[in-house]
mmCIF file of C-alpha atoms in Angstrom:
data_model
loop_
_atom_site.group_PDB
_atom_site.id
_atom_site.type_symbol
_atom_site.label_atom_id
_atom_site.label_comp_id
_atom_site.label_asym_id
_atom_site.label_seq_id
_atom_site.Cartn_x
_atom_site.Cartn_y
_atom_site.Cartn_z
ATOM 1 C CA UNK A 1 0.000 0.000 0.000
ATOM 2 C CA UNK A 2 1.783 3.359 -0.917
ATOM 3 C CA UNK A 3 1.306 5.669 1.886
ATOM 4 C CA UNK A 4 0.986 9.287 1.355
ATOM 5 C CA UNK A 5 2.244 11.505 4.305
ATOM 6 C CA UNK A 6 1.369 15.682 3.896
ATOM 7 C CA UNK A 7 3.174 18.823 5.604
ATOM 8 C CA UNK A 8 2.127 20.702 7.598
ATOM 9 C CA UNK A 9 -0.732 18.984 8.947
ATOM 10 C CA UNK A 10 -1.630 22.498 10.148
ATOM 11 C CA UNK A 11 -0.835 25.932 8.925
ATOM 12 C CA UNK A 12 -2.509 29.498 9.700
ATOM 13 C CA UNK A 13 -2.198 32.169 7.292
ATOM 14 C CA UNK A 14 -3.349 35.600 6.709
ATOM 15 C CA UNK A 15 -5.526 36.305 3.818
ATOM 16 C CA UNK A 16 -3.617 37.207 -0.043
ATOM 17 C CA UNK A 17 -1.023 35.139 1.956
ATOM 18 C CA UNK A 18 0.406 31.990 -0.500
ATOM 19 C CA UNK A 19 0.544 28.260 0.555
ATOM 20 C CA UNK A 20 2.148 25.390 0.115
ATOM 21 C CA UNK A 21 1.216 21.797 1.214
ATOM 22 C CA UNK A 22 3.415 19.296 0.272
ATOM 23 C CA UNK A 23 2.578 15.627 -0.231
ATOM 24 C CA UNK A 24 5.448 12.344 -0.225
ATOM 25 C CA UNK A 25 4.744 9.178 -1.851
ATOM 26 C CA UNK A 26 6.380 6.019 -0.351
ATOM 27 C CA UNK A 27 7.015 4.973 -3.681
ATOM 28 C CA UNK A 28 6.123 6.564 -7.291
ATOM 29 C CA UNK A 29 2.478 7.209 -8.431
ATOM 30 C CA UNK A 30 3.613 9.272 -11.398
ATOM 31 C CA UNK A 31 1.224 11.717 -11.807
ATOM 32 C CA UNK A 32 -1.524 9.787 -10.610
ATOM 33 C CA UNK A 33 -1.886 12.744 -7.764
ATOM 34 C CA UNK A 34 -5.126 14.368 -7.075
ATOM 35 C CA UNK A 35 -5.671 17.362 -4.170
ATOM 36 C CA UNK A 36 -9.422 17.731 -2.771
ATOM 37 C CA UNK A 37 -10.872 20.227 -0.315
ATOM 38 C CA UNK A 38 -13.069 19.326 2.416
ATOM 39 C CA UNK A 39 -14.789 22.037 4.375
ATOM 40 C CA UNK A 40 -16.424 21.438 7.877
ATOM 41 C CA UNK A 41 -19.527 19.044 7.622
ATOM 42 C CA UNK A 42 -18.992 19.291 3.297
ATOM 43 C CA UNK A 43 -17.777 16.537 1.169
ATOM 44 C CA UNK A 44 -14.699 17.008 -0.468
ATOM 45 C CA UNK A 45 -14.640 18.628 -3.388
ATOM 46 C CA UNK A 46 -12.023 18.036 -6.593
ATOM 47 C CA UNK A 47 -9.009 20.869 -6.935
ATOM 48 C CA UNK A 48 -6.656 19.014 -9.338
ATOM 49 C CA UNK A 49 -6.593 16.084 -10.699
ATOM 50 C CA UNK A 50 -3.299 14.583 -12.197
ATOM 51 C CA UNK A 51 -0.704 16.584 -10.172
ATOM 52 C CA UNK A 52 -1.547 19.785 -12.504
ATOM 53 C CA UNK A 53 -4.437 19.349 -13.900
ATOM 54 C CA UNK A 54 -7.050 22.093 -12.139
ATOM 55 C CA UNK A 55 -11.188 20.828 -12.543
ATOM 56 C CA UNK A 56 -13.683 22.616 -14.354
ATOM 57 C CA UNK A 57 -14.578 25.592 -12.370
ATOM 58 C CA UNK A 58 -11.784 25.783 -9.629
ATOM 59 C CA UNK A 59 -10.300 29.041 -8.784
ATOM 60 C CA UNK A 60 -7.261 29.911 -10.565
ATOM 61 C CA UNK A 61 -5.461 30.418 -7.591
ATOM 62 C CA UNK A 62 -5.472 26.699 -6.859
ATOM 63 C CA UNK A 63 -2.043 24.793 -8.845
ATOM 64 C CA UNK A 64 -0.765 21.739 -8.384
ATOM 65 C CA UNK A 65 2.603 20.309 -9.156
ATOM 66 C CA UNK A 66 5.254 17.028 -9.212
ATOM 67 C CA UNK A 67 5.479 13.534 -9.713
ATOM 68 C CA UNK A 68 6.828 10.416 -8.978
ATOM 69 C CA UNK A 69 6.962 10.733 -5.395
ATOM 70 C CA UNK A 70 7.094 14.667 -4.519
ATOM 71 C CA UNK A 71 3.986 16.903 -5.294
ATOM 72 C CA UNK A 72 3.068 20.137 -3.974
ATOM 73 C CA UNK A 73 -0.132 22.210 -3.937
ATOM 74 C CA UNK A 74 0.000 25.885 -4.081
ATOM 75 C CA UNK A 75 -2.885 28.500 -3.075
ATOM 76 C CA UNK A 76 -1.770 32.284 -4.301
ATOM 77 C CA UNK A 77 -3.315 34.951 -2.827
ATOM 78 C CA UNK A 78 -5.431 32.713 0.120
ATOM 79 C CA UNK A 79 -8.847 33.996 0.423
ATOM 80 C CA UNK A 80 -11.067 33.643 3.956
ATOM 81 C CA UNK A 81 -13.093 31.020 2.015
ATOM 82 C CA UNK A 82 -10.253 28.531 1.357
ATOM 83 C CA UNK A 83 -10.044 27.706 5.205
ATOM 84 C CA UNK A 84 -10.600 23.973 4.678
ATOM 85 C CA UNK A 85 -8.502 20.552 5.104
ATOM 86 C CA UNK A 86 -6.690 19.640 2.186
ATOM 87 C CA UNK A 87 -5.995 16.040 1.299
ATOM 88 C CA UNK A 88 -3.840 14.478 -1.617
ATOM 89 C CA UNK A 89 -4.756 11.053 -3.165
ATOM 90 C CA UNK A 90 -3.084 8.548 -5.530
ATOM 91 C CA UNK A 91 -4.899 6.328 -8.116
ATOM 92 C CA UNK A 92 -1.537 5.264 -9.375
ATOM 93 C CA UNK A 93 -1.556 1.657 -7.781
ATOM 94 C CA UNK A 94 -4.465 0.054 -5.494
ATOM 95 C CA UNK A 95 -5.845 0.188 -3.087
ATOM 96 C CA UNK A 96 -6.190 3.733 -3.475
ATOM 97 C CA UNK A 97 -4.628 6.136 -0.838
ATOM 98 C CA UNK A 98 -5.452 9.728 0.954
ATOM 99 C CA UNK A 99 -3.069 12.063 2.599
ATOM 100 C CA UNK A 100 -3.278 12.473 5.875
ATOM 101 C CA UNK A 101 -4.479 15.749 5.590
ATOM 102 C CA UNK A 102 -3.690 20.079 6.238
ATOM 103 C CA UNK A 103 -5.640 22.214 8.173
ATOM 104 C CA UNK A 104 -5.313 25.633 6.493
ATOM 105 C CA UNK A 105 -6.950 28.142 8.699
ATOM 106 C CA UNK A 106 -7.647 32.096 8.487
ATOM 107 C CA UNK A 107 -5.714 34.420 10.912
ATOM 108 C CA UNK B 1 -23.959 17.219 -13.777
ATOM 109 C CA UNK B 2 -23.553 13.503 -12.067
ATOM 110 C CA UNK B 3 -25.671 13.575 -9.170
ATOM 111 C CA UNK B 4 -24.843 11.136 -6.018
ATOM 112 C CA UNK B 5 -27.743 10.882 -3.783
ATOM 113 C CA UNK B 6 -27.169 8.615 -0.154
ATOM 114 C CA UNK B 7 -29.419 6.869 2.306
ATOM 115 C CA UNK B 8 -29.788 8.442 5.305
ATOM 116 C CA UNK B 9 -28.391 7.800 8.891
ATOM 117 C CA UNK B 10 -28.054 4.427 10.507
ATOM 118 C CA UNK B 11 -27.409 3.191 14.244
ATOM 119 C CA UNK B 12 -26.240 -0.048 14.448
ATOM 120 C CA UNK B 13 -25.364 -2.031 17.405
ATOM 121 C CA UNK B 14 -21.639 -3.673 17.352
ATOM 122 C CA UNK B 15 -21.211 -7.119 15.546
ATOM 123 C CA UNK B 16 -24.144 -6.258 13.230
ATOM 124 C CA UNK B 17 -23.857 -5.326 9.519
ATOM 125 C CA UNK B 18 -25.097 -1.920 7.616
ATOM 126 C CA UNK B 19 -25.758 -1.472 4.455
ATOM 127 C CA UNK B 20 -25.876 1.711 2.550
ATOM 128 C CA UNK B 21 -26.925 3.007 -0.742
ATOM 129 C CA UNK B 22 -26.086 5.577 -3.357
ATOM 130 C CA UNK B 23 -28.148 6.780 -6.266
ATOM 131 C CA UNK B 24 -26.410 7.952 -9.210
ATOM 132 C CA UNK B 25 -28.308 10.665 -11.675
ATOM 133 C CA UNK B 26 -27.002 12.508 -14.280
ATOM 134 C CA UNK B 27 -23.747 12.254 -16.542
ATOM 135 C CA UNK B 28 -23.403 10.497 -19.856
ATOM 136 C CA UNK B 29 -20.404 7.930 -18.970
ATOM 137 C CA UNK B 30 -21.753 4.382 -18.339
ATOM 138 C CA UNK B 31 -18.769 3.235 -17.053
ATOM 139 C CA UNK B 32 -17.801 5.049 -14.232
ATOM 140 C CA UNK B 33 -16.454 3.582 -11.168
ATOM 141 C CA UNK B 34 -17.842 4.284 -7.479
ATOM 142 C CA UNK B 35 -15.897 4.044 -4.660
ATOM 143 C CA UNK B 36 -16.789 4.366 -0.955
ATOM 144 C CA UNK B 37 -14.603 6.713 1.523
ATOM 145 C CA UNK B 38 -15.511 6.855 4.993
ATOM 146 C CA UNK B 39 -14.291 9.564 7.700
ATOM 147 C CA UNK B 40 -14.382 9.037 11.641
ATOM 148 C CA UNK B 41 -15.245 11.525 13.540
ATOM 149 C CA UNK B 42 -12.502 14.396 13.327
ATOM 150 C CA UNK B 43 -10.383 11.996 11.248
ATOM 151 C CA UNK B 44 -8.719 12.134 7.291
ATOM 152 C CA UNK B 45 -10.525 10.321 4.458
ATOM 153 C CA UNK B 46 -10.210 6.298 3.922
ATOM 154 C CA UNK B 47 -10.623 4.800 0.635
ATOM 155 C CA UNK B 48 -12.758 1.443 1.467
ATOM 156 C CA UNK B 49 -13.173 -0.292 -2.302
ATOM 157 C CA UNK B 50 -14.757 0.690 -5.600
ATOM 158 C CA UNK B 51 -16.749 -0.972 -8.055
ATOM 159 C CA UNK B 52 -17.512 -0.351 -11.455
ATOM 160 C CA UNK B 53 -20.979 -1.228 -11.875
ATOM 161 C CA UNK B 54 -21.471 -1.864 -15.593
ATOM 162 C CA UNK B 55 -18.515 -4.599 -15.173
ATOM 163 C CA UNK B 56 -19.691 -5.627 -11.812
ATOM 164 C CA UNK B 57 -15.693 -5.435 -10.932
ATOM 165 C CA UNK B 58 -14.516 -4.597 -7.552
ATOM 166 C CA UNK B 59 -11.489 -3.883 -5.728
ATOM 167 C CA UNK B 60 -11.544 -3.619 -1.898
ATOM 168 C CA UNK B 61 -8.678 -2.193 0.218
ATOM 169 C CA UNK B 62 -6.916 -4.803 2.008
ATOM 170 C CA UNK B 63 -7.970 -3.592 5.657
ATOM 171 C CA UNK B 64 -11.902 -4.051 4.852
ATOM 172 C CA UNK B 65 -11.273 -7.450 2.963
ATOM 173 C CA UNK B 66 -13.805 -9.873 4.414
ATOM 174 C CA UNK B 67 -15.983 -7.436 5.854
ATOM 175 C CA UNK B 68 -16.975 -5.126 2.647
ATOM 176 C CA UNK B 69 -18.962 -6.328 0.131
ATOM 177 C CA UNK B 70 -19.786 -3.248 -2.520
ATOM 178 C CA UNK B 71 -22.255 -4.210 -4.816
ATOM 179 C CA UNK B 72 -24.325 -2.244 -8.015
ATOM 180 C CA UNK B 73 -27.595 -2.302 -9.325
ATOM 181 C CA UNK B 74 -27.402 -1.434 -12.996
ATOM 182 C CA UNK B 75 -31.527 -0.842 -13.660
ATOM 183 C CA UNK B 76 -32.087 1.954 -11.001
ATOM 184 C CA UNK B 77 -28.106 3.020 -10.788
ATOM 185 C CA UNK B 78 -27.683 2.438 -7.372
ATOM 186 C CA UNK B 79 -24.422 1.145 -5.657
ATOM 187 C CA UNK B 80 -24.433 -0.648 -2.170
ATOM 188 C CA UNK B 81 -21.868 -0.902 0.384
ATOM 189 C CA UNK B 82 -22.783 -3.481 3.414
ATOM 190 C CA UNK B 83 -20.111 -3.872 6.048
ATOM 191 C CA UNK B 84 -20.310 -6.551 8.612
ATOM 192 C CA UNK B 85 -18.573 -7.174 11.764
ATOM 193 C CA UNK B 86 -19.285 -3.753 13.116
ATOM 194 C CA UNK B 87 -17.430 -1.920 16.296
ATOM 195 C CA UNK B 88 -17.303 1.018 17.425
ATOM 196 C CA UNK B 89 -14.009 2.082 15.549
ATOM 197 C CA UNK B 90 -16.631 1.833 12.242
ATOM 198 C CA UNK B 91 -18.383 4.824 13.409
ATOM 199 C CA UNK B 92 -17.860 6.991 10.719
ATOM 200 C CA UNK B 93 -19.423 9.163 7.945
ATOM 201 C CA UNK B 94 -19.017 7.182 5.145
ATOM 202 C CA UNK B 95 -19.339 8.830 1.346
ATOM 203 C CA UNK B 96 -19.871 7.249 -2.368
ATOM 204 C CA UNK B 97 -17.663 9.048 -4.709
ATOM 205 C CA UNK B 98 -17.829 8.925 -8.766
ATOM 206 C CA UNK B 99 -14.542 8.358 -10.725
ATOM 207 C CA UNK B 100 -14.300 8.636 -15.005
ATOM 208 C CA UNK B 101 -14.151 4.852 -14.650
ATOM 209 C CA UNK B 102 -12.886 2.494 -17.376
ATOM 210 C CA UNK B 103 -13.275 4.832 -20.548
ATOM 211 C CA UNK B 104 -10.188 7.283 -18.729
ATOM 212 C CA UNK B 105 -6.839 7.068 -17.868
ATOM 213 C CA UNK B 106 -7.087 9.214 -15.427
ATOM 214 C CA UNK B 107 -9.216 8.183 -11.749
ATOM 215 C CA UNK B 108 -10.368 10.978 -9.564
ATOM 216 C CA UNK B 109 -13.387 11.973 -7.411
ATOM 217 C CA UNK B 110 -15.370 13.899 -9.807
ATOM 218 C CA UNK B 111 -18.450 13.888 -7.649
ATOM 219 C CA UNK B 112 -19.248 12.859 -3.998
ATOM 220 C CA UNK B 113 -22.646 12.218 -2.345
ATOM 221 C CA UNK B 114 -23.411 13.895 0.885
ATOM 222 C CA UNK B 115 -22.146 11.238 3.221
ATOM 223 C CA UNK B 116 -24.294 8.704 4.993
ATOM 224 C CA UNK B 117 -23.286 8.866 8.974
ATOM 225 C CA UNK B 118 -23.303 5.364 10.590
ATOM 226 C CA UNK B 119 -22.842 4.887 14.541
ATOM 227 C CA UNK B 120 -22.533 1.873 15.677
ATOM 228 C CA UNK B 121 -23.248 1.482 19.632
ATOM 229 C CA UNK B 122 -24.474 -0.941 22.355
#
């Protein structure tokens, strides 16, 4: 099972602040990376998809990047609405795996 | 715009089984793939298995092996997870979530259904 291990697990930023959550594979996915956001009592909800690939309809302020083991997601400019967990997931290999997941919240 | 609708809340007492569906509306693909994630209570997101229901295919992570069974009904596009055995530590929100299925290359979480919350207590 390839286990997916995120940093921070929490981080508090002001707003038009960037950040950057990092996710390690424990072995290569390739780009089989995907980054959701999960507000309180919401289901998550699909940033990127493919390590880069941002979904129909999410903010441009939302990248992603990597692959093989090392991927990164990036926020520019945080807004008081992105306070949320953030969780990374592989499809590369089964079973399928989440992140641990980041606590982003507003200061 | 795939719609996922859930059953709603169950109490269950431990060593009893739940079972819990999830409607799919919407969308063009007929051969997605719908997986079940579950989250305990202030805890991270656990993939539990995934089935692709015009195939009747499914893959179950290792830790639910035995216990899961994830089944679909191809007539009224409904999936079903049932999971036996219950404790305590299975008291959880658990969610159906739609992937692109066999037709991409690429498998993500497209869509998720609300979350059905199962406790299971004595």
């Amino acid at each position: 099972e390839i286990v997916l291990t995120q940093s921070p697990d929490f981080q508090s930023v002001t707003p038009k602040e960037n950040v950057t959550i990092s996710c390690r594979a424990s072995q290569s996915v390739g780009s089989f990376l995907q980054w959701y956001q999960q507000k309180p009592d919401q289901s998550p909800k699909l940033l990127i998809k493919y390590a880069s690939q941002a979904f129909s309809g999410v903010p441009s302020r939302f990248s992603g990047s990597g692959s093989g083991t090392d991927f990164t997601l990036t926020i520019t400019s945080l807004e008081a609405e992105d306070a949320a967990t953030y969780y990374c997931h592989q499809s590369g290999n089964l079973p399928w795996t989440f992140g641990q997941g980041t606590k982003v919240e507003i200061k | 715009q795939v719609q996922l609708v859930q059953s709603g809340a169950e109490v269950r007492k431990p060593e009893s089984s739940v079972k819990v569906s999830c409607k799919a509306s919407g969308g063009t693909s007929s051969t997605f793939g719908i997986s079940w994630v579950r989250q305990a209570p202030g805890q991270g997101l656990e993939w539990m298995g995934r089935i692709i229901p015009v195939l009747n295919i499914a893959n179950y992570a290792q830790k639910f092996q035995g216990r899961v069974t994830i089944t679909a009904d191809i007539a009224t596009s409904t999936t079903y997870m049932e999971l036996s055995g219950l404790t305590s530590e299975d008291t959880a929100v658990y969610y159906c979530a739609r992937d692109p299925g066999v037709a991409a290359l690429i498998h993500y979480f497209e869509s998720w259904g609300l979350g059905t919350p199962v406790t299971v207590s004595s």
